[in-house]
């Protein structure tokens, strides 16, 4: 059974710092990996989707990488802002089955 | 494209009452999911539909939860009777194979 782990569980950084969130998975036979952002009490907003044949995806200040062979993905956030404060979740999928990580709670301090 | 629509956004009920949530997925998305997310935890899959058939309902508490997907499009999730521990955000998502999830904004349920 696929297991997805995110480290760290919580992270607090001063505004302007660059930061990296980590996601690891045990079964490399995945179709894609997706990063989400979730604000308290709200739904999940998709940030980036990386297909299994891709190595990375970029959107604005966000860059996500995927290394299937090692079962790892990273989400890089450049020049962090207080508005980036949220919980970040990764999910891996195969055959329309999705497995979520445990999430990283990010706080960006003004 | 329109997103995944969910209603209501919020619901407060007393324990032992019943409640229903509605979800309209993105047009053309064959797969629909209901998740329960308790505060501070990751989403937990309750049920997955492929068109109007159930793919996975292994974590659905079937003594009190039920779900259906009418004609393979809209879906409803019902809780009867509700317990205090059912207080959570209920998330609906849909997907097209290989293209990732799209989530609705969720329904926050409070059972008092």
Tab-separated table of C-alpha atoms in Angstrom:
chain	number	residue	atom	x	y	z
A	1	UNK	CA	0.000	0.000	0.000
A	2	UNK	CA	1.268	3.430	-0.945
A	3	UNK	CA	2.389	5.572	1.993
A	4	UNK	CA	3.061	9.282	1.616
A	5	UNK	CA	4.997	11.271	4.194
A	6	UNK	CA	5.652	14.992	4.413
A	7	UNK	CA	8.480	16.594	6.342
A	8	UNK	CA	8.488	18.851	8.248
A	9	UNK	CA	5.019	18.730	9.821
A	10	UNK	CA	5.254	22.442	10.620
A	11	UNK	CA	7.517	25.237	9.487
A	12	UNK	CA	7.804	28.867	10.508
A	13	UNK	CA	9.937	31.281	8.479
A	14	UNK	CA	10.409	35.067	8.254
A	15	UNK	CA	8.974	36.833	5.242
A	16	UNK	CA	11.245	36.832	2.201
A	17	UNK	CA	12.944	33.517	2.860
A	18	UNK	CA	13.092	30.737	0.296
A	19	UNK	CA	11.887	27.390	1.600
A	20	UNK	CA	11.533	23.734	0.637
A	21	UNK	CA	8.785	21.321	1.568
A	22	UNK	CA	9.370	17.601	1.193
A	23	UNK	CA	7.127	14.725	0.158
A	24	UNK	CA	8.179	11.073	0.019
A	25	UNK	CA	6.273	8.018	-1.198
A	26	UNK	CA	6.956	4.309	-0.940
A	27	UNK	CA	5.713	3.000	-4.308
A	28	UNK	CA	7.300	4.620	-7.357
A	29	UNK	CA	4.630	3.270	-9.746
A	30	UNK	CA	2.653	6.512	-9.867
A	31	UNK	CA	0.870	8.372	-12.669
A	32	UNK	CA	1.331	11.819	-11.233
A	33	UNK	CA	1.979	13.841	-8.107
A	34	UNK	CA	-0.016	16.893	-7.124
A	35	UNK	CA	0.697	19.664	-4.618
A	36	UNK	CA	-2.206	21.404	-2.890
A	37	UNK	CA	-2.666	24.358	-0.615
A	38	UNK	CA	-5.334	24.373	2.078
A	39	UNK	CA	-6.422	27.338	4.159
A	40	UNK	CA	-8.057	26.611	7.545
A	41	UNK	CA	-11.552	25.156	7.199
A	42	UNK	CA	-11.451	25.419	3.409
A	43	UNK	CA	-11.131	23.080	0.462
A	44	UNK	CA	-7.923	22.172	-1.344
A	45	UNK	CA	-6.515	24.334	-4.115
A	46	UNK	CA	-4.305	22.624	-6.663
A	47	UNK	CA	-0.915	24.310	-7.039
A	48	UNK	CA	1.076	22.080	-9.357
A	49	UNK	CA	0.581	18.734	-11.086
A	50	UNK	CA	3.628	16.752	-12.208
A	51	UNK	CA	3.077	13.846	-14.564
A	52	UNK	CA	5.226	10.759	-13.977
A	53	UNK	CA	7.229	11.486	-17.137
A	54	UNK	CA	8.122	15.005	-15.951
A	55	UNK	CA	10.869	16.123	-13.600
A	56	UNK	CA	9.471	19.480	-12.517
A	57	UNK	CA	6.744	22.067	-12.890
A	58	UNK	CA	6.822	25.793	-12.194
A	59	UNK	CA	4.143	28.342	-11.460
A	60	UNK	CA	5.169	31.826	-10.391
A	61	UNK	CA	7.194	31.574	-7.185
A	62	UNK	CA	6.517	27.844	-6.892
A	63	UNK	CA	8.630	25.040	-8.292
A	64	UNK	CA	7.903	21.364	-7.747
A	65	UNK	CA	10.297	18.568	-8.612
A	66	UNK	CA	9.734	14.837	-8.891
A	67	UNK	CA	12.243	12.002	-8.561
A	68	UNK	CA	10.266	8.810	-9.016
A	69	UNK	CA	13.213	6.476	-8.570
A	70	UNK	CA	13.907	7.787	-5.082
A	71	UNK	CA	10.235	8.337	-4.232
A	72	UNK	CA	10.611	12.040	-3.528
A	73	UNK	CA	9.133	15.376	-4.467
A	74	UNK	CA	9.975	18.848	-3.256
A	75	UNK	CA	7.987	22.072	-3.374
A	76	UNK	CA	10.194	25.148	-3.480
A	77	UNK	CA	8.663	28.493	-2.543
A	78	UNK	CA	10.718	31.550	-3.402
A	79	UNK	CA	10.568	34.858	-1.539
A	80	UNK	CA	7.884	33.703	0.899
A	81	UNK	CA	5.033	36.066	1.833
A	82	UNK	CA	2.597	36.078	4.782
A	83	UNK	CA	-0.150	35.126	2.317
A	84	UNK	CA	1.658	31.839	1.727
A	85	UNK	CA	0.729	30.747	5.252
A	86	UNK	CA	-1.381	27.599	4.865
A	87	UNK	CA	-1.125	23.828	4.973
A	88	UNK	CA	0.543	22.232	1.965
A	89	UNK	CA	-0.393	18.681	0.978
A	90	UNK	CA	1.024	16.383	-1.651
A	91	UNK	CA	-0.896	13.521	-3.221
A	92	UNK	CA	0.298	10.742	-5.521
A	93	UNK	CA	-2.027	8.933	-7.878
A	94	UNK	CA	-2.262	5.769	-9.897
A	95	UNK	CA	-5.330	4.339	-11.598
A	96	UNK	CA	-7.506	7.135	-10.171
A	97	UNK	CA	-6.523	6.198	-6.624
A	98	UNK	CA	-4.997	9.067	-4.690
A	99	UNK	CA	-2.896	8.937	-1.554
A	100	UNK	CA	-2.385	12.053	0.530
A	101	UNK	CA	0.576	13.058	2.597
A	102	UNK	CA	0.203	14.234	6.162
A	103	UNK	CA	0.702	17.899	5.275
A	104	UNK	CA	3.123	20.670	6.227
A	105	UNK	CA	1.720	23.657	8.101
A	106	UNK	CA	3.588	26.774	6.947
A	107	UNK	CA	3.616	30.092	8.795
A	108	UNK	CA	5.350	33.076	7.196
A	109	UNK	CA	6.062	35.759	9.756
A	110	UNK	CA	5.853	39.387	8.572
B	1	UNK	CA	-14.308	25.445	-16.879
B	2	UNK	CA	-16.621	25.482	-13.889
B	3	UNK	CA	-15.183	23.929	-10.752
B	4	UNK	CA	-16.558	21.308	-8.404
B	5	UNK	CA	-19.660	22.699	-6.713
B	6	UNK	CA	-20.589	21.744	-3.158
B	7	UNK	CA	-23.430	22.774	-0.905
B	8	UNK	CA	-24.106	23.801	1.742
B	9	UNK	CA	-20.902	25.585	2.803
B	10	UNK	CA	-21.697	25.275	6.497
B	11	UNK	CA	-24.082	23.167	8.547
B	12	UNK	CA	-24.710	22.954	12.267
B	13	UNK	CA	-26.891	20.110	13.557
B	14	UNK	CA	-27.589	18.384	16.839
B	15	UNK	CA	-26.344	14.865	17.449
B	16	UNK	CA	-28.682	12.155	16.246
B	17	UNK	CA	-30.067	14.415	13.502
B	18	UNK	CA	-29.524	13.662	9.832
B	19	UNK	CA	-27.728	15.775	7.234
B	20	UNK	CA	-27.039	15.600	3.502
B	21	UNK	CA	-24.354	17.161	1.354
B	22	UNK	CA	-24.448	17.682	-2.393
B	23	UNK	CA	-21.669	17.707	-4.976
B	24	UNK	CA	-21.652	18.497	-8.690
B	25	UNK	CA	-18.338	17.483	-10.291
B	26	UNK	CA	-16.640	18.991	-13.295
B	27	UNK	CA	-18.411	18.038	-16.479
B	28	UNK	CA	-16.866	14.943	-18.027
B	29	UNK	CA	-15.034	13.815	-14.896
B	30	UNK	CA	-15.961	10.172	-14.471
B	31	UNK	CA	-14.427	9.760	-11.019
B	32	UNK	CA	-15.905	11.420	-7.943
B	33	UNK	CA	-14.593	11.267	-4.387
B	34	UNK	CA	-15.914	12.176	-0.952
B	35	UNK	CA	-13.367	12.912	1.755
B	36	UNK	CA	-13.717	13.632	5.448
B	37	UNK	CA	-11.157	15.950	6.980
B	38	UNK	CA	-11.081	16.326	10.734
B	39	UNK	CA	-9.346	19.431	12.062
B	40	UNK	CA	-5.564	19.009	12.047
B	41	UNK	CA	-5.606	15.841	9.944
B	42	UNK	CA	-5.221	15.035	6.274
B	43	UNK	CA	-8.238	14.137	4.128
B	44	UNK	CA	-9.593	10.618	4.597
B	45	UNK	CA	-11.298	8.948	1.632
B	46	UNK	CA	-14.876	7.929	2.408
B	47	UNK	CA	-16.044	6.752	-0.989
B	48	UNK	CA	-14.928	6.787	-4.613
B	49	UNK	CA	-17.287	6.497	-7.574
B	50	UNK	CA	-16.426	5.667	-11.168
B	51	UNK	CA	-19.418	6.949	-13.124
B	52	UNK	CA	-22.318	5.684	-10.965
B	53	UNK	CA	-20.522	2.636	-9.599
B	54	UNK	CA	-18.663	2.432	-6.285
B	55	UNK	CA	-14.924	1.746	-6.598
B	56	UNK	CA	-13.909	2.026	-2.952
B	57	UNK	CA	-16.047	2.508	0.139
B	58	UNK	CA	-13.876	0.587	2.562
B	59	UNK	CA	-13.594	3.513	5.003
B	60	UNK	CA	-17.224	4.598	4.861
B	61	UNK	CA	-19.015	3.969	8.202
B	62	UNK	CA	-21.922	2.238	6.542
B	63	UNK	CA	-24.039	2.042	9.667
B	64	UNK	CA	-24.589	5.804	9.477
B	65	UNK	CA	-23.116	7.114	6.217
B	66	UNK	CA	-24.519	6.564	2.744
B	67	UNK	CA	-23.706	8.015	-0.643
B	68	UNK	CA	-25.067	7.823	-4.136
B	69	UNK	CA	-24.158	9.240	-7.494
B	70	UNK	CA	-27.250	9.934	-9.524
B	71	UNK	CA	-26.865	9.021	-13.191
B	72	UNK	CA	-23.082	9.213	-12.838
B	73	UNK	CA	-23.053	12.994	-12.366
B	74	UNK	CA	-24.211	14.647	-9.103
B	75	UNK	CA	-23.608	12.946	-5.790
B	76	UNK	CA	-25.083	13.165	-2.311
B	77	UNK	CA	-23.525	12.085	0.963
B	78	UNK	CA	-25.828	11.485	3.925
B	79	UNK	CA	-25.187	10.991	7.621
B	80	UNK	CA	-27.961	9.511	9.759
B	81	UNK	CA	-27.781	9.752	12.721
B	82	UNK	CA	-24.910	12.181	13.234
B	83	UNK	CA	-22.452	11.856	16.099
B	84	UNK	CA	-20.229	14.481	17.681
B	85	UNK	CA	-17.147	12.915	16.064
B	86	UNK	CA	-18.612	13.533	12.607
B	87	UNK	CA	-17.749	17.221	12.967
B	88	UNK	CA	-15.363	17.817	10.073
B	89	UNK	CA	-15.006	19.357	6.649
B	90	UNK	CA	-16.485	17.146	3.933
B	91	UNK	CA	-14.683	17.540	0.648
B	92	UNK	CA	-15.828	16.456	-2.771
B	93	UNK	CA	-13.368	16.065	-5.642
B	94	UNK	CA	-13.492	14.847	-9.204
B	95	UNK	CA	-10.820	13.709	-11.595
B	96	UNK	CA	-10.080	12.705	-15.139
B	97	UNK	CA	-7.547	9.889	-15.408
B	98	UNK	CA	-4.027	11.288	-15.452
B	99	UNK	CA	-5.037	14.892	-14.853
B	100	UNK	CA	-5.146	15.094	-11.083
B	101	UNK	CA	-7.877	16.124	-8.688
B	102	UNK	CA	-10.063	19.182	-8.546
B	103	UNK	CA	-11.640	19.842	-5.179
B	104	UNK	CA	-14.754	21.693	-4.190
B	105	UNK	CA	-14.703	24.293	-1.433
B	106	UNK	CA	-16.015	21.796	1.121
B	107	UNK	CA	-18.841	21.684	3.642
B	108	UNK	CA	-17.988	22.371	7.249
B	109	UNK	CA	-20.199	20.284	9.525
B	110	UNK	CA	-20.508	20.979	13.223
B	111	UNK	CA	-22.412	18.476	15.354
B	112	UNK	CA	-23.423	19.808	18.777
